[in-house]
XYZ file of C-alpha atoms in Angstrom:
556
model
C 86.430 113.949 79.197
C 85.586 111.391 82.412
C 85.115 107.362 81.854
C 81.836 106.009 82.915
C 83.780 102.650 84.282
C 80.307 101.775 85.510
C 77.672 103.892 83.655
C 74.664 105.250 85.345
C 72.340 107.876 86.845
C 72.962 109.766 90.651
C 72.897 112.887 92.449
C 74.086 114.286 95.387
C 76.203 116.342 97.672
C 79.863 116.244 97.292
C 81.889 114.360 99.668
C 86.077 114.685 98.771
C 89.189 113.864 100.084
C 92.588 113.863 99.101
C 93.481 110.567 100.519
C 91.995 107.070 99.753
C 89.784 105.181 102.568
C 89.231 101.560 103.477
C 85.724 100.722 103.364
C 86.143 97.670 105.564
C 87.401 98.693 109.233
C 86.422 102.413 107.527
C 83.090 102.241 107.339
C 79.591 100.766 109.262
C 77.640 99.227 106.373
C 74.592 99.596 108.301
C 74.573 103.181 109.008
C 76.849 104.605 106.237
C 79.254 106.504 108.656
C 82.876 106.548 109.043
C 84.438 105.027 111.431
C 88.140 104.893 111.155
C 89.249 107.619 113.545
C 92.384 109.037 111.357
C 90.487 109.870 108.404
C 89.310 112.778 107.789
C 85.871 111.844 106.903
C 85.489 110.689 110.474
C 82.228 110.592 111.430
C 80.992 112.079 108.374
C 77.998 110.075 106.567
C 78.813 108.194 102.672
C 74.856 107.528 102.666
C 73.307 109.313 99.332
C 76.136 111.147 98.334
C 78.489 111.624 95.548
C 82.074 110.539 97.418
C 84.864 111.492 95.739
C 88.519 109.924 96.675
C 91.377 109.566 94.543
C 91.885 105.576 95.223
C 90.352 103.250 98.078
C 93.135 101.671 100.185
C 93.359 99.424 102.515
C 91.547 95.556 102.587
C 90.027 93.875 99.870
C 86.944 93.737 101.929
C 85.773 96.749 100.722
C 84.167 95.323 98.011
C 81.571 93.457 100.195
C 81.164 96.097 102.518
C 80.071 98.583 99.880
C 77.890 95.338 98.714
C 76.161 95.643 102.316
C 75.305 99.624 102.266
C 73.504 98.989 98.698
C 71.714 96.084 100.221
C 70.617 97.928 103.137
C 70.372 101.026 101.274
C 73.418 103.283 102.920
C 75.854 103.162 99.751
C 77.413 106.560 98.035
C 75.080 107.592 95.332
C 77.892 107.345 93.297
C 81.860 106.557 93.798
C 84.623 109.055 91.502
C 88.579 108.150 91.387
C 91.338 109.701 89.803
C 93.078 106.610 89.357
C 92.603 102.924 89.183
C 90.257 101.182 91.585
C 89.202 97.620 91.822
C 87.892 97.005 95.259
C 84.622 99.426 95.731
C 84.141 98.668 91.606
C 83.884 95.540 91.905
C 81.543 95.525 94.740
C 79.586 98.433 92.761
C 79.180 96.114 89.522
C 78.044 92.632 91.752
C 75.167 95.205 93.393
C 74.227 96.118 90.088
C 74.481 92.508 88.300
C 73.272 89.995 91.192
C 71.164 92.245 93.220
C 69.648 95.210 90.812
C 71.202 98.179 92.647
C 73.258 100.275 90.226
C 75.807 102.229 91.675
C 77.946 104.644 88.863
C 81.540 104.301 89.344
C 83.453 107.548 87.486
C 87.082 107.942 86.537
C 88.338 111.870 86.199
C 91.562 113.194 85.005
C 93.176 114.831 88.070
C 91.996 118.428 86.559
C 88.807 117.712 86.330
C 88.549 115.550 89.900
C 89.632 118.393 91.547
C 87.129 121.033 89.757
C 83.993 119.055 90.712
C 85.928 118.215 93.897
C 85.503 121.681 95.171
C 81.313 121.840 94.443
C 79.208 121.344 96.893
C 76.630 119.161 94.385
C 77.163 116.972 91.059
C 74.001 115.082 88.966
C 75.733 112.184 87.152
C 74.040 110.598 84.047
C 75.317 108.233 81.330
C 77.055 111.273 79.139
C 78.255 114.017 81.741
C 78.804 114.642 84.882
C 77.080 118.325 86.072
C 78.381 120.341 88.962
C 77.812 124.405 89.205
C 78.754 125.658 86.048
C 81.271 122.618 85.168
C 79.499 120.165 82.448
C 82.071 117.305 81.892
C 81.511 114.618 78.976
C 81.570 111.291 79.750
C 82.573 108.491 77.589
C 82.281 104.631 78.063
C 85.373 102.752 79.066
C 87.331 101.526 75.890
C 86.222 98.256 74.088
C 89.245 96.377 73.875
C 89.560 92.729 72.187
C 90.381 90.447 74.611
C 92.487 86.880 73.605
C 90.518 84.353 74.842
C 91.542 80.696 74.486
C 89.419 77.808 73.332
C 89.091 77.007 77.301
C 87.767 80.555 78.090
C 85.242 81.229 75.849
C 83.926 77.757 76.739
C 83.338 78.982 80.262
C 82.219 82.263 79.193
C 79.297 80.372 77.288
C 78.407 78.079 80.220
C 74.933 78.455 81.459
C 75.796 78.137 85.293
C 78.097 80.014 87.594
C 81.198 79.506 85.783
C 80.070 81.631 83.018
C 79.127 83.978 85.378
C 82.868 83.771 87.136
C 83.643 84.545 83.958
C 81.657 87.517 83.066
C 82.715 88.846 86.157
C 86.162 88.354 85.281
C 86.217 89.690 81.591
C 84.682 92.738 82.862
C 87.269 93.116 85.386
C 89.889 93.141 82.885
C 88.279 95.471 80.658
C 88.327 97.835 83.649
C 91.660 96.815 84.352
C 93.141 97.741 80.837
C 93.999 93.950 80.524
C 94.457 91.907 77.060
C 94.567 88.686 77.863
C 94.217 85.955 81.031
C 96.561 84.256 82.638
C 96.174 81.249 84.472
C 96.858 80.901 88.201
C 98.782 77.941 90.086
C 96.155 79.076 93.684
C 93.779 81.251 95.700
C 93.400 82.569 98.794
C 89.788 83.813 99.678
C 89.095 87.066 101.649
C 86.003 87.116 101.217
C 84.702 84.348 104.261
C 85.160 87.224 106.849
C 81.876 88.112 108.377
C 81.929 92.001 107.770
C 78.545 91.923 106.408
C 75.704 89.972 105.470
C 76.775 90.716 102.172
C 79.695 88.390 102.413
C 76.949 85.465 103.765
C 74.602 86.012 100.764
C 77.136 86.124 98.215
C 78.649 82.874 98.843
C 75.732 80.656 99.984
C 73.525 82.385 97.031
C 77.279 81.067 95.006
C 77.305 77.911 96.637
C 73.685 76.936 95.994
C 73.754 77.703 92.398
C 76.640 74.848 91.899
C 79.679 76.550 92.337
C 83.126 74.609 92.579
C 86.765 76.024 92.888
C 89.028 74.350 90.183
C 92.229 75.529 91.517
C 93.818 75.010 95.034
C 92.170 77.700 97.622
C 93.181 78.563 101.117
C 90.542 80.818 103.527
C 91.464 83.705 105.227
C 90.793 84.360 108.822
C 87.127 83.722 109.446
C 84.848 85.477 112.436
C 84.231 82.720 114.885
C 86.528 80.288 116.299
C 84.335 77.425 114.173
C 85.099 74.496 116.132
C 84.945 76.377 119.766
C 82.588 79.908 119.381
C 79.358 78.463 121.365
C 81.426 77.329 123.902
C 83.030 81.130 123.873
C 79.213 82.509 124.513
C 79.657 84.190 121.008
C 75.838 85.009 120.503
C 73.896 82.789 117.958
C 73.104 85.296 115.888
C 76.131 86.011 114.902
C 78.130 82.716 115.142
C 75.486 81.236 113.512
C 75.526 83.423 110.001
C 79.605 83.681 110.521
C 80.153 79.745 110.665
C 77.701 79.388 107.303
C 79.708 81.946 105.434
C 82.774 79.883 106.013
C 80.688 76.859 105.599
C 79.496 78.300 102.067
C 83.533 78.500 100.603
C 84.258 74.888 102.369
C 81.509 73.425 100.229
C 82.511 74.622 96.634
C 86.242 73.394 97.641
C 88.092 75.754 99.534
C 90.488 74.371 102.260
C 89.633 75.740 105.785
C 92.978 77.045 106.477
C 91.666 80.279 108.343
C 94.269 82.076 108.375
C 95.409 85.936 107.379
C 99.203 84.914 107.017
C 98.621 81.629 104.438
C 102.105 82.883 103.404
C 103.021 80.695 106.466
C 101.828 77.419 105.169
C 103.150 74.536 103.434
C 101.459 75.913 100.437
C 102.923 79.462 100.481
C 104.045 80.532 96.495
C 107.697 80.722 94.993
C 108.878 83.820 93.602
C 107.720 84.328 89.996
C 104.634 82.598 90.894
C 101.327 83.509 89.161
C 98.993 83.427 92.126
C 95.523 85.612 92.637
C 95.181 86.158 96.729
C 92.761 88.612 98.193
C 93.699 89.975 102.182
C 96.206 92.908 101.429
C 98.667 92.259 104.082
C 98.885 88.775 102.436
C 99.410 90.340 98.864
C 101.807 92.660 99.873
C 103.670 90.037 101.361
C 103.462 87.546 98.788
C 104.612 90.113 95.805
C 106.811 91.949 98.460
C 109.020 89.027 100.505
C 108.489 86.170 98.058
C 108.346 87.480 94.985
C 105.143 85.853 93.716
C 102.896 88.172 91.347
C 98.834 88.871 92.527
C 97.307 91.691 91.997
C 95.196 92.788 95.129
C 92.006 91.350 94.077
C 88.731 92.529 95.892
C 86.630 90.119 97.748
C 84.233 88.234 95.010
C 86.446 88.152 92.336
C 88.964 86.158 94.676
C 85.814 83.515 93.741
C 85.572 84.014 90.365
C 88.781 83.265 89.852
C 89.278 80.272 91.615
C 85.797 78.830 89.910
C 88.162 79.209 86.373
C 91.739 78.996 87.422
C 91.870 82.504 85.214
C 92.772 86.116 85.932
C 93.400 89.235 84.002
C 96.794 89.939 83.151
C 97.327 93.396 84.056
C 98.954 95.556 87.233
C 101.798 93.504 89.318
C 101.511 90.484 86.992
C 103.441 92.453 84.449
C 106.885 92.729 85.185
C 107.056 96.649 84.361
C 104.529 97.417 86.727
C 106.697 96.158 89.699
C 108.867 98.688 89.744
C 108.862 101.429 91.944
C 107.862 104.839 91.442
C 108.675 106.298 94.550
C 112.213 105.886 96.713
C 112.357 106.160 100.377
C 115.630 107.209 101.851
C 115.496 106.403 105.393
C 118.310 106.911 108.548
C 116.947 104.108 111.261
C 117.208 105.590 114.967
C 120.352 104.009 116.463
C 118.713 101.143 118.851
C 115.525 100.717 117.146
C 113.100 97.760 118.385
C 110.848 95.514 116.465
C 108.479 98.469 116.603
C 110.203 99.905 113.855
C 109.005 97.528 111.293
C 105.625 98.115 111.486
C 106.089 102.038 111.811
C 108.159 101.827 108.891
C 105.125 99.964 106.623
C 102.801 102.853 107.712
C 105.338 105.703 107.224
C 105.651 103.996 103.623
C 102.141 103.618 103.141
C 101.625 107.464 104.378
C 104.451 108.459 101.818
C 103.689 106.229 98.871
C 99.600 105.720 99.170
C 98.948 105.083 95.854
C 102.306 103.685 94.418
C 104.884 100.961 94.677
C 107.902 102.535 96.983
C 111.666 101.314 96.978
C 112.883 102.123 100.767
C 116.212 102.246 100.796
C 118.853 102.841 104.081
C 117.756 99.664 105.999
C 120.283 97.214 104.692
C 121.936 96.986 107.475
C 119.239 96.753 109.598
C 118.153 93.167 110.863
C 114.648 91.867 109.990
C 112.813 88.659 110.297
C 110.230 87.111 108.406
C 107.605 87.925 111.355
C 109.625 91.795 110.972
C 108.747 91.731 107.406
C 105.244 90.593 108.052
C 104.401 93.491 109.964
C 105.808 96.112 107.504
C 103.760 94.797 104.899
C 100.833 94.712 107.528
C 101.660 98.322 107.913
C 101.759 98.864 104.782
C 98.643 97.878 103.464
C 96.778 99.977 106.137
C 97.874 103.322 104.348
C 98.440 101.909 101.043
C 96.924 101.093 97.974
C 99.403 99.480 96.206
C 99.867 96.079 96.183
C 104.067 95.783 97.090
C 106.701 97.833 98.717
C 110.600 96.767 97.579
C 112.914 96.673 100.871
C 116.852 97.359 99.403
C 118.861 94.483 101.372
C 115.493 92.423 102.527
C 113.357 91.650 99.032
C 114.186 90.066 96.217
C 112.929 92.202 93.540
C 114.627 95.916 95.411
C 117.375 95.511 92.774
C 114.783 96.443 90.073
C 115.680 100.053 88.713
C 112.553 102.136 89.930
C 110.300 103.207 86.893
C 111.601 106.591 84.971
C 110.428 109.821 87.004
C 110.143 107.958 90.324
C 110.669 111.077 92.959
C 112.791 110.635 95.693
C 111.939 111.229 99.961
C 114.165 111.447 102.740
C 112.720 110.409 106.368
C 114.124 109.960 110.024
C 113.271 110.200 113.450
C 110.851 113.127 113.739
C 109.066 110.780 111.182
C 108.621 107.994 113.474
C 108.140 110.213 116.460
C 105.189 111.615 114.719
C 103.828 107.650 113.718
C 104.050 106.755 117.298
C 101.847 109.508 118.010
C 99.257 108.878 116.096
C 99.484 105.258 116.967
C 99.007 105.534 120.614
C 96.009 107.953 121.581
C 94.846 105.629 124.372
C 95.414 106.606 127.811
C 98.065 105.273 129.989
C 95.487 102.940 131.798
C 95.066 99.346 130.006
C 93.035 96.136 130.021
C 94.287 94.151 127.359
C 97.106 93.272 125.156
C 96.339 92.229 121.666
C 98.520 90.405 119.347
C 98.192 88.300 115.746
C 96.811 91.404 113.457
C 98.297 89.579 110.863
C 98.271 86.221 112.508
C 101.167 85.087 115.085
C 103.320 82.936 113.427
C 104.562 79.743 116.179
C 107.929 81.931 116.117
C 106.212 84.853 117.577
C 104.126 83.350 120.325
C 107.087 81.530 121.545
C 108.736 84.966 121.790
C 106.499 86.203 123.680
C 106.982 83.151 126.321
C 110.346 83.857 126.080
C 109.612 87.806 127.239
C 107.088 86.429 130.084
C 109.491 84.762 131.813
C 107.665 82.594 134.510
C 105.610 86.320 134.886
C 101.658 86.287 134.567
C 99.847 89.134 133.707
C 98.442 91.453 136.074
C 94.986 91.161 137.454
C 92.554 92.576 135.178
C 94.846 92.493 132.117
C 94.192 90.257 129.130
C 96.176 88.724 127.314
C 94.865 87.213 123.812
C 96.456 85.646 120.807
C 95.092 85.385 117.557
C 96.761 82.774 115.457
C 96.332 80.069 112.817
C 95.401 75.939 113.155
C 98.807 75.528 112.058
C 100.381 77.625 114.215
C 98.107 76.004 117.027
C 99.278 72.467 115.757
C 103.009 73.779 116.007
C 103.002 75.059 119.332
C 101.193 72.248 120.576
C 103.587 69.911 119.447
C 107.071 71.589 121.477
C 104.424 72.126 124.350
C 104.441 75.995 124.251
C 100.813 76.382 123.921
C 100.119 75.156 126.912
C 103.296 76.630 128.926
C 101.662 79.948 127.265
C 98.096 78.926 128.797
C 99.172 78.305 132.114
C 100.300 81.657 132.594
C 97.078 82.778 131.295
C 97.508 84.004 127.726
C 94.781 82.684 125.634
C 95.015 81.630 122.631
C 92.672 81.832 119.685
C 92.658 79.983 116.332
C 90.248 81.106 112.960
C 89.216 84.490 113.842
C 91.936 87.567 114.062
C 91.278 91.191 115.291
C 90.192 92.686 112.440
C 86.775 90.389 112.662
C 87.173 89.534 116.742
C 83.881 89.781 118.519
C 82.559 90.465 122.235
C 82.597 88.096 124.242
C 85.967 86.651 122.918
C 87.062 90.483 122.877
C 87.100 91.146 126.848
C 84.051 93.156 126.972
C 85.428 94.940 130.222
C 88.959 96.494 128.073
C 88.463 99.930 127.260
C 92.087 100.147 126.237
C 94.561 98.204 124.663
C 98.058 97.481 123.123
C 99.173 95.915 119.839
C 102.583 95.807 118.710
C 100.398 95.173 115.366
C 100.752 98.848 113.066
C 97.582 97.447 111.499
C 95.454 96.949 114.625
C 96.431 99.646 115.921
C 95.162 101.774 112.927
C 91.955 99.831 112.516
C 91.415 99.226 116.355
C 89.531 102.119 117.319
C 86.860 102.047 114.738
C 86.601 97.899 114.652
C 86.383 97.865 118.797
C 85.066 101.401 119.813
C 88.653 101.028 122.666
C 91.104 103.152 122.982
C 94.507 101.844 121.726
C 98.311 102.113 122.202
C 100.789 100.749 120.066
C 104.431 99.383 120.550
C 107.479 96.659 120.486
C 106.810 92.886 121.736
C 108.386 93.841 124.756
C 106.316 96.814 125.551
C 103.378 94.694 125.022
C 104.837 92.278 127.979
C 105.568 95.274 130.014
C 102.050 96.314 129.771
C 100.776 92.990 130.347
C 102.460 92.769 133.829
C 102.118 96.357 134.995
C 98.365 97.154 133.188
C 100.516 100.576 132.056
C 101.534 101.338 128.540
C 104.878 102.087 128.192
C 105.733 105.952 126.970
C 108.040 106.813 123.745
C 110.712 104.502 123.503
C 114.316 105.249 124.169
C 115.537 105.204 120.398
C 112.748 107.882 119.779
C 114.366 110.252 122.044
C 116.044 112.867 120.441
């Protein structure tokens, strides 16, 4: 017996894989192909077909990017998980509810995912799921009675957006196996990057109908530098549709923070904290290094929630869903770099891609907040799961892991093979790339530190993504412009994962990061090669235009 989480009719040819995908950064809404070049879909065509995965992973984009291909007609004829998914549902039930395209969204027990997994076709209706001789019965999700206070079925019987919000959100939980709402202290909204038109529609067609945000909201990085992207040459039509998307969130209430790391601010959550953020390196790092509890909400419902100040209480709010089901033993190469902490998100994220690891063997091991912040940048790229616990670095590691948590051993070979994969890009290079999350003040003024008096070498770029704050910060101890007069630019609002010719260097072909994220997502966002390492090998690169080879503490 399957769940019809989101009942309906499709057919198609059989698309499977064993590991999850990220529709944003994986996938080009307007052609329906995959683009993220260490999947093993790569290249292969969602459009039409019945795509089978056992969990999405990866941003909380994906729900507005799977919003685009049904607007322009590219989406899955159908999406089937063997375990929980919010992201591509939620984007599946908003193209069926606001825009009339229905989009079945199946849940299979493991058997039965892997029997239709291995047919080429499958015809879906609203009571079984057909493929060769397999005839599986399908049964609506559960009805469960949901406690609703005074407060929430008054907005679930408004007229006007809020009791939409709220529809939105009750059906959420239902999916989510939740009883009852809780009620958040803020939000951060993902949703006011410019991946698609999607994203524009939703919130100005939001916006227009009288939408307001009752609870304190921070914006996540946006797709234009909005005070400075005509005077950039970004093209009209696209600065133009990016600036109203963020435009749309500013006027129901939202604060135009613009930033991927709002765990940087002045507002950033206390441990115990009942939050609801979308951005997934954000939620990691919120639920992993502060100890605040958000589920990874998908683009939308970031909204929704904010409109009501409500969420469903279900996954990481509950304390017994924090607890790790998987424990990492790792050695750490003698002399490792700042390199390691971002290799060591992905390794996790490889290892534990659809549960909450415990990684134990780093205690020992120094690590910053900007350290932390790319682990759980790292993380997130491989991941589903919302948190990662850190024995020695996060507060909630002492947590016993959940009963039949497995245990894995890793060391160097490990991280040899991560550095490999990372860096695919030839020797050759044209720019260096950093803030994928966004550079906190404490890393840019590292990197002045590495430069010395140096500049980069002709023909090499070097470009910073980074917050206002940030901006306002290193503009006050006068390291923004000490960091501009040896030619690194610096730019606030947008990050890589949304960065656009011409404010990418149209002439790189290659680049480095010493972001694990970027460097995962790089190829497929900028169609450039890419190389990955340490802070230092990103300076090294800068001033020779020559990626540096494996490191030292890699060496056997």
């Amino acid at each position: 017996m399957g769940t019809s989480v989101l009942p309906g009719r499709a057919s198609g040819a059989v698309l499977s894989a064993s590991e999850g995908l990220s529709f944003w950064g994986g996938v080009d809404p307007t052609t329906g192909l995959v683009i993220d070049a260490h999947h093993p879909w790569h290249g292969e065509s969602l459009a039409g077909r019945i795509v089978m995965m056992p969990t999405s992973r990866g941003s909380c984009t994906g729900s507005g990017v799977l919003l685009d291909m049904a607007l322009n007609g590219k989406a899955p004829a159908a999406l089937i998980f063997s375990g929980a998914e919010d992201i591509l549902t939620l984007g599946a039930m908003l193209a069926d509810r606001l825009f009339g395209h229905p989009l079945p969204v199946l849940r299979l027990s493991p058997e039965d995912f892997a029997a239709v997994a291995a047919q080429p076709e499958a015809t879906i209706t609203e009571t079984s799921l057909d493929a060769g001789s397999l005839s599986i019965p399908l049964a609506p999700l559960p009805v469960a009675d949901l406690a609703l206070t005074d407060a929430d079925q008054a907005m679930r019987d408004d007229p006007g957006p809020v009791g939409l919000a709220m529809e939105i959100i009750l059906a959420m939980a239902a999916i989510q196996g939740a009883r009852d709402l809780i009620d958040v202290s803020q939000v951060h909204i993902d949703g006011c990057i410019y991946a698609s038109d999607a994203n524009r529609v939703f919130a100005e067609k939001m916006a227009d109908m009288g939408a307001r945000l009752l609870v304190p909201t921070t914006m996540n990085a946006i797709s234009v530098d909005r005070e400075n992207w005509q005077a950039q040459g970004v093209p009209p039509k696209f600065g133009n549709p990016a600036s109203r998307l963020a435009d749309a969130y500013t006027r129901m209430g939202a604060r135009p923070t613009f930033t991927c790391a709002p765990y940087l601010l002045d507002t950033a959550p206390t441990q115990g904290e009942d939050i609801a953020w979308a951005e997934s390196n954000a939620v990691i790092f919120a639920n992993t290094v502060l100890g605040a509890r958000t589920v990874k909400h998908p683009d939308f419902l970031d909204l929704m929630i904010g409109m009501t100040g409500r969420a469903p209480r279900s996954g990481v709010y509950l304390d017994d869903n924090r607890r790790a089901a998987r424990v990492i033993r790792v050695t750490p190469p003698a002399g490792a770099d700042d390199a390691f902490w971002p290799m060591m998100g992905y390794l996790a994220g490889q290892l534990a891609p659809d549960r909450i690891p415990l990684i134990l063997g780093l205690e020992n091991l120094p690590a910053s907040r900007d350290d932390l912040k790319a682990l759980c940048g790292a993380f997130g790229t491989t991941s589903a799961a919302p948190m990662l616990h850190v024995a020695g670095h996060t507060p909630e590691a002492a947590m016993p892991p959940a009963p039949g948590a497995d245990d894995i051993t890793v060391g160097r070979d490990d991280f040899t093979r991560i550095w490999s994969e990372l860096n695919q890009g030839p020797d050759d290079l044209q720019l260096v790339a950093l803030g994928s999350p966004h550079f906190s003040a404490e890393e840019s003024r590292a990197l002045l530190r590495e430069l010395g008096q140096r500049r980069p070498a002709p023909g090499v770029h070097v470009v910073i993504t980074t917050s206002r704050q940030a901006v306002h910060d290193l503009c006050t101890d006068g390291a923004h412009q000490a960091l501009t007069d040896l030619g690194i630019r610096i730019v606030q609002d947008i990050c890589w994962c949304s960065i656009t010719e011409p404010v990418f260097p149209p002439e790189a072909k290659t680049l480095i990061t010493n972001s694990g994220k970027y460097a995962h997502y790089g190829p497929g966002l900028s169609g450039r090669a890419v190389r990955f390492g340490s802070l230092r090998d990103c300076v090294t690169a800068a001033l020779t235009g020559k990626a540096p080879g494996l490191p030292a503490w890699l060496k056997g």
